[in-house]
Short mmCIF file of C-alpha atoms in Angstrom, two decimals:
data_model
loop_
_atom_site.label_atom_id
_atom_site.label_comp_id
_atom_site.label_asym_id
_atom_site.label_seq_id
_atom_site.Cartn_x
_atom_site.Cartn_y
_atom_site.Cartn_z
CA MET A 1 0.00 0.00 0.00
CA PHE A 2 1.19 3.52 -0.75
CA PRO A 3 2.03 5.00 2.68
CA GLY A 4 -0.89 7.01 4.01
CA ALA A 5 -3.37 5.74 1.40
CA ASN A 6 -5.54 4.31 4.12
CA ALA A 7 -9.04 5.39 3.04
CA ALA A 8 -11.72 2.81 2.34
CA ARG A 9 -12.65 2.58 -1.34
CA GLU A 10 -16.16 3.90 -0.79
CA ASP A 11 -14.78 6.99 0.96
CA ALA A 12 -11.95 7.70 -1.47
CA ASP A 13 -11.39 10.98 -3.31
CA PHE A 14 -8.23 9.55 -4.92
CA VAL A 15 -7.57 5.96 -6.06
CA ILE A 16 -4.02 4.74 -6.67
CA ALA A 17 -3.43 1.81 -9.06
CA GLY A 18 -0.11 0.25 -10.03
CA ALA A 19 0.47 -0.75 -13.66
CA PRO A 20 3.78 -2.68 -13.91
CA LEU A 21 3.81 -2.95 -17.71
CA ASP A 22 7.33 -3.50 -19.12
CA VAL A 23 6.90 -4.94 -22.61
CA SER A 24 8.08 -2.22 -25.03
CA THR A 25 10.95 -0.69 -23.07
CA SER A 26 13.63 -0.12 -25.70
CA PHE A 27 16.79 0.45 -23.63
CA GLN A 28 16.95 -0.18 -19.86
CA PRO A 29 14.09 -2.45 -18.69
CA GLY A 30 12.76 -2.60 -15.15
CA THR A 31 9.57 -0.53 -15.11
CA ARG A 32 7.80 -3.68 -13.90
CA PHE A 33 9.35 -2.79 -10.51
CA GLY A 34 8.20 0.84 -10.64
CA PRO A 35 4.98 0.68 -8.60
CA ASP A 36 6.60 -1.29 -5.77
CA ARG A 37 9.63 1.00 -5.63
CA ILE A 38 7.52 4.16 -5.60
CA ARG A 39 5.51 2.84 -2.66
CA ARG A 40 8.69 1.68 -0.87
CA PHE A 41 10.56 4.97 -1.18
CA ALA A 42 7.53 6.93 0.05
CA ARG A 43 7.78 5.30 3.46
CA SER A 44 10.11 7.92 4.90
CA PHE A 45 7.98 10.96 4.02
CA GLU A 46 6.33 13.10 6.68
CA ASP A 47 2.55 12.91 6.73
CA TYR A 48 2.23 16.71 7.05
CA ASP A 49 2.67 19.05 4.06
CA HIS A 50 3.78 22.52 5.10
CA HIS A 51 2.87 24.09 1.72
CA THR A 52 -0.84 23.27 2.02
CA GLY A 53 -1.07 22.78 5.78
CA SER A 54 -2.66 19.34 5.37
CA ARG A 55 -1.91 15.72 6.17
CA PHE A 56 -1.77 13.03 3.48
CA THR A 57 -3.67 10.59 5.69
CA ASP A 58 -6.58 13.07 5.86
CA LEU A 59 -7.02 13.31 2.06
CA ALA A 60 -9.06 10.14 1.42
CA VAL A 61 -6.53 8.27 -0.72
CA HIS A 62 -7.14 4.57 -1.43
CA ASP A 63 -4.61 2.13 -2.90
CA HIS A 64 -6.27 -0.39 -5.24
CA GLY A 65 -3.01 -2.34 -5.57
CA ASP A 66 -1.39 -3.40 -8.84
CA VAL A 67 -3.18 -4.43 -12.00
CA GLU A 68 -0.76 -7.16 -13.03
CA ALA A 69 0.38 -6.85 -16.65
CA TRP A 70 0.54 -9.27 -19.56
CA ASP A 71 2.23 -9.20 -22.96
CA ASP A 72 -0.71 -8.06 -25.12
CA ALA A 73 -0.39 -4.32 -24.46
CA ARG A 74 -3.64 -3.23 -26.15
CA ASP A 75 -5.63 -5.90 -24.32
CA TYR A 76 -4.01 -4.88 -21.03
CA LEU A 77 -4.76 -1.19 -21.66
CA ASP A 78 -8.42 -2.01 -22.24
CA TYR A 79 -8.63 -3.80 -18.89
CA LEU A 80 -6.63 -1.14 -17.04
CA SER A 81 -8.78 1.62 -18.50
CA GLY A 82 -11.84 -0.13 -17.10
CA VAL A 83 -10.30 -0.26 -13.63
CA LEU A 84 -9.51 3.47 -13.76
CA ALA A 85 -12.92 4.34 -15.20
CA ASP A 86 -14.48 2.71 -12.13
CA ALA A 87 -12.65 5.28 -9.99
CA CYS A 88 -13.94 8.11 -12.21
CA ARG A 89 -17.53 6.86 -11.87
CA GLU A 90 -17.06 6.94 -8.10
CA ASP A 91 -16.05 10.64 -8.38
CA ALA A 92 -12.47 9.83 -7.40
CA VAL A 93 -9.32 10.97 -9.19
CA PRO A 94 -7.34 8.00 -10.56
CA LEU A 95 -3.60 8.07 -9.79
CA LEU A 96 -1.57 5.63 -11.86
CA LEU A 97 1.89 4.29 -10.97
CA GLY A 98 3.83 2.96 -13.99
CA GLY A 99 5.11 0.91 -15.57
CA GLU A 100 6.25 2.11 -18.95
CA HIS A 101 4.65 5.23 -20.38
CA THR A 102 2.26 3.17 -22.52
CA VAL A 103 -0.01 2.76 -19.47
CA THR A 104 -0.88 6.44 -19.73
CA VAL A 105 -3.11 5.59 -22.70
CA ALA A 106 -5.40 3.69 -20.32
CA GLY A 107 -5.56 6.65 -17.96
CA VAL A 108 -6.41 9.08 -20.73
CA GLU A 109 -9.09 6.79 -22.15
CA ALA A 110 -10.65 6.43 -18.68
CA VAL A 111 -10.68 10.16 -17.89
CA ASP A 112 -11.49 11.48 -21.40
CA PRO A 113 -9.84 14.89 -20.81
CA ASP A 114 -9.87 17.99 -22.97
CA VAL A 115 -6.16 18.63 -22.41
CA PHE A 116 -3.28 16.18 -22.06
CA VAL A 117 -0.35 17.72 -20.14
CA THR A 118 2.83 15.72 -19.94
CA LEU A 119 6.27 16.27 -18.48
CA ASP A 120 8.52 14.24 -20.77
CA ALA A 121 12.00 14.31 -22.27
CA HIS A 122 10.58 12.83 -25.47
CA LEU A 123 7.79 13.97 -27.77
CA ASP A 124 6.25 10.47 -27.96
CA LEU A 125 4.47 11.45 -31.16
CA ARG A 126 5.52 8.45 -33.25
CA GLU A 127 2.93 6.42 -35.10
CA SER A 128 4.91 3.32 -34.09
CA TYR A 129 8.35 2.36 -32.79
CA ALA A 130 10.14 -0.81 -33.91
CA GLY A 131 6.89 -1.80 -35.62
CA ASN A 132 4.86 -1.49 -32.41
CA GLU A 133 2.01 1.03 -32.41
CA TRP A 134 1.55 0.51 -28.64
CA SER A 135 5.14 1.40 -27.79
CA HIS A 136 6.07 3.81 -25.00
CA ALA A 137 7.22 6.19 -27.77
CA THR A 138 3.68 6.65 -29.14
CA VAL A 139 1.86 7.83 -26.00
CA THR A 140 1.20 11.48 -26.82
CA ARG A 141 -0.01 10.58 -30.31
CA HIS A 142 -2.52 8.16 -28.78
CA ALA A 143 -3.53 10.72 -26.13
CA LEU A 144 -4.45 13.07 -28.96
CA ASP A 145 -6.96 10.48 -30.19
CA VAL A 146 -8.89 11.42 -27.03
CA ALA A 147 -7.83 14.91 -25.92
CA ASP A 148 -8.28 18.06 -28.00
CA ARG A 149 -4.74 19.23 -27.40
CA ALA A 150 -1.45 18.28 -25.76
CA VAL A 151 1.11 20.31 -23.85
CA ILE A 152 4.56 18.68 -23.67
CA LEU A 153 6.82 20.22 -21.03
CA GLY A 154 10.56 19.62 -20.98
CA ALA A 155 10.78 17.80 -24.33
CA ARG A 156 14.23 17.73 -25.88
CA ALA A 157 14.27 14.58 -28.04
CA GLY A 158 12.28 13.23 -30.96
CA SER A 159 12.56 12.10 -34.55
CA GLU A 160 12.34 14.56 -37.45
CA ALA A 161 8.79 13.39 -38.16
CA GLU A 162 7.79 13.92 -34.52
CA TRP A 163 9.11 17.49 -34.47
CA GLU A 164 7.16 18.15 -37.66
CA ARG A 165 3.99 16.69 -36.06
CA ALA A 166 4.61 18.90 -33.03
CA THR A 167 4.16 22.03 -35.17
CA ALA A 168 0.42 21.28 -35.59
CA GLY A 169 -2.07 23.45 -33.74
CA ASP A 170 -3.07 20.76 -31.24
CA VAL A 171 0.44 20.43 -29.77
CA THR A 172 2.39 22.87 -27.61
CA VAL A 173 6.01 22.06 -26.83
CA VAL A 174 7.69 23.90 -23.97
CA PRO A 175 11.47 23.29 -24.00
CA PRO A 176 13.29 22.77 -20.70
CA ALA A 177 14.68 26.30 -20.55
CA ALA A 178 11.17 27.80 -20.87
CA VAL A 179 9.31 25.56 -18.40
CA GLY A 180 9.91 27.96 -15.51
CA ASP A 181 8.09 30.73 -17.37
CA TRP A 182 5.14 28.58 -18.51
CA ASN A 183 1.72 29.38 -17.09
CA PRO A 184 -1.22 27.01 -17.62
CA ASP A 185 -4.43 28.36 -19.14
CA PHE A 186 -7.14 25.70 -18.93
CA ASP A 187 -10.28 27.80 -18.57
CA GLU A 188 -12.91 25.13 -17.70
CA GLU A 189 -11.16 22.29 -19.55
CA SER A 190 -10.66 18.83 -18.08
CA VAL A 191 -6.97 17.99 -17.69
CA TYR A 192 -4.97 14.76 -17.47
CA LEU A 193 -1.43 15.15 -16.07
CA SER A 194 1.26 12.59 -16.93
CA VAL A 195 4.76 12.69 -15.46
CA ASP A 196 7.39 10.65 -17.31
CA ILE A 197 10.23 10.66 -14.81
CA ASP A 198 12.76 11.06 -17.66
CA ALA A 199 11.61 14.68 -17.94
CA ALA A 200 14.00 15.19 -15.04
CA ASP A 201 17.68 15.47 -15.79
CA PRO A 202 19.40 12.09 -15.26
CA ALA A 203 21.29 13.72 -12.38
CA TYR A 204 17.97 13.73 -10.46
CA ALA A 205 16.31 10.57 -11.83
CA PRO A 206 18.80 8.06 -13.27
CA GLY A 207 16.53 5.07 -12.76
CA THR A 208 14.54 5.21 -15.99
CA GLY A 209 14.46 3.47 -19.34
CA THR A 210 15.73 6.18 -21.69
CA MET A 211 17.75 8.90 -19.98
CA GLU A 212 18.10 12.24 -21.75
CA PRO A 213 20.54 14.93 -20.47
CA PHE A 214 19.81 18.66 -20.10
CA GLY A 215 16.50 18.07 -18.38
CA LEU A 216 14.43 19.60 -15.60
CA SER A 217 15.34 19.88 -11.95
CA SER A 218 13.26 18.29 -9.20
CA ARG A 219 12.01 21.73 -8.16
CA GLU A 220 10.90 22.55 -11.72
CA LEU A 221 8.88 19.33 -11.88
CA ARG A 222 7.27 20.08 -8.53
CA ALA A 223 6.36 23.59 -9.62
CA VAL A 224 4.59 22.31 -12.75
CA VAL A 225 2.71 19.64 -10.79
CA ARG A 226 1.54 22.28 -8.29
CA GLN A 227 0.39 24.50 -11.15
CA VAL A 228 -1.54 21.83 -13.05
CA ALA A 229 -2.88 19.56 -10.29
CA PRO A 230 -5.78 21.77 -9.16
CA ALA A 231 -7.33 21.29 -12.62
CA MET A 232 -6.50 17.61 -13.11
CA ASP A 233 -9.02 14.78 -13.32
CA GLY A 234 -6.37 12.08 -13.67
CA PHE A 235 -2.65 11.69 -12.94
CA ASP A 236 0.17 9.28 -13.53
CA VAL A 237 3.88 8.99 -12.92
CA VAL A 238 5.69 6.48 -15.10
CA GLU A 239 9.00 5.06 -16.37
CA VAL A 240 10.56 4.48 -12.94
CA ASN A 241 12.77 1.38 -12.96
CA ASP A 242 15.17 -0.34 -10.56
CA GLN A 243 18.44 0.86 -12.16
CA ASP A 244 19.36 3.38 -9.44
CA ASP A 245 19.52 3.74 -5.66
CA GLY A 246 15.96 5.01 -5.37
CA GLN A 247 16.34 8.56 -6.68
CA SER A 248 13.70 8.16 -9.41
CA ALA A 249 11.21 6.36 -7.17
CA THR A 250 11.63 8.93 -4.41
CA LEU A 251 11.02 11.80 -6.83
CA ALA A 252 8.02 10.00 -8.35
CA ALA A 253 6.45 9.37 -4.95
CA LYS A 254 6.96 12.96 -3.91
CA LEU A 255 5.38 14.26 -7.13
CA LEU A 256 2.33 12.04 -6.64
CA ARG A 257 1.89 13.41 -3.13
CA THR A 258 2.41 16.95 -4.42
CA ALA A 259 -0.38 16.40 -6.95
CA VAL A 260 -2.74 15.07 -4.28
CA PHE A 261 -2.02 17.92 -1.86
CA ALA A 262 -2.48 20.58 -4.56
CA ARG A 263 -5.67 19.00 -5.98
CA ALA A 264 -7.20 18.62 -2.52
CA ALA A 265 -6.30 22.17 -1.56
CA GLY A 266 -8.15 23.41 -4.65
CA GLU A 267 -5.66 26.12 -5.38
CA THR A 268 -6.17 28.19 -8.50
CA PRO A 269 -4.48 26.44 -11.44
CA GLY A 270 -1.19 28.13 -12.09
CA SER A 271 -0.56 29.26 -8.53
CA LEU A 272 2.52 28.05 -6.67
#
């Protein structure tokens, strides 16, 4: 169980689910261990959050446990989406622990947002990767099958075709150097927030499948999560593996808690 996620399901405002999918990882595998490591490295955190003046154990968070994965990614996403949609029907916010980034597709399909916001080193706008349309490198393209637009924060890598796709009107790319000056403008739109831990510079999160230098700091990620979370109807943090000493899992766990605190506090989107 995620530490502090002690609410009964019927009382929950937030529902955590683990999705240890690890079938299309193209470099360093290990995201199958992500959900367990994120829960483990959250054990040392204080219950109290000074920024919002609230306690995590008071915020009605329930841990559903892991939805064990299998090799047929599309079939697994269909099942996982159903699990997350149950949380939505119960008026709870689903919180997904990856697993490779592909699991985000299930979260987006369950929430059906207007805007897909992702912190990611990569554009993930490919039609397929290595012949696989359900690869971790295709997530934002699939999200745009559901959402009206996508905002990609911290992107610094992609193919020539992806950068060309990113010039379309439904995609906004905010490079790492400009993330600190970005301000969300969601009006009344529904938002899904996805955090690929490789958005962080490898100095902060080395335990991930495809590291990319010149990334965001931990503080920059936290600032974005605080800005977006008040408007979010679904959240995930993905691509944490077991190839480090816990830095990536610790950061992922802290960002999940940051999202819950900010969403529960109901701060105006964009405020810090």
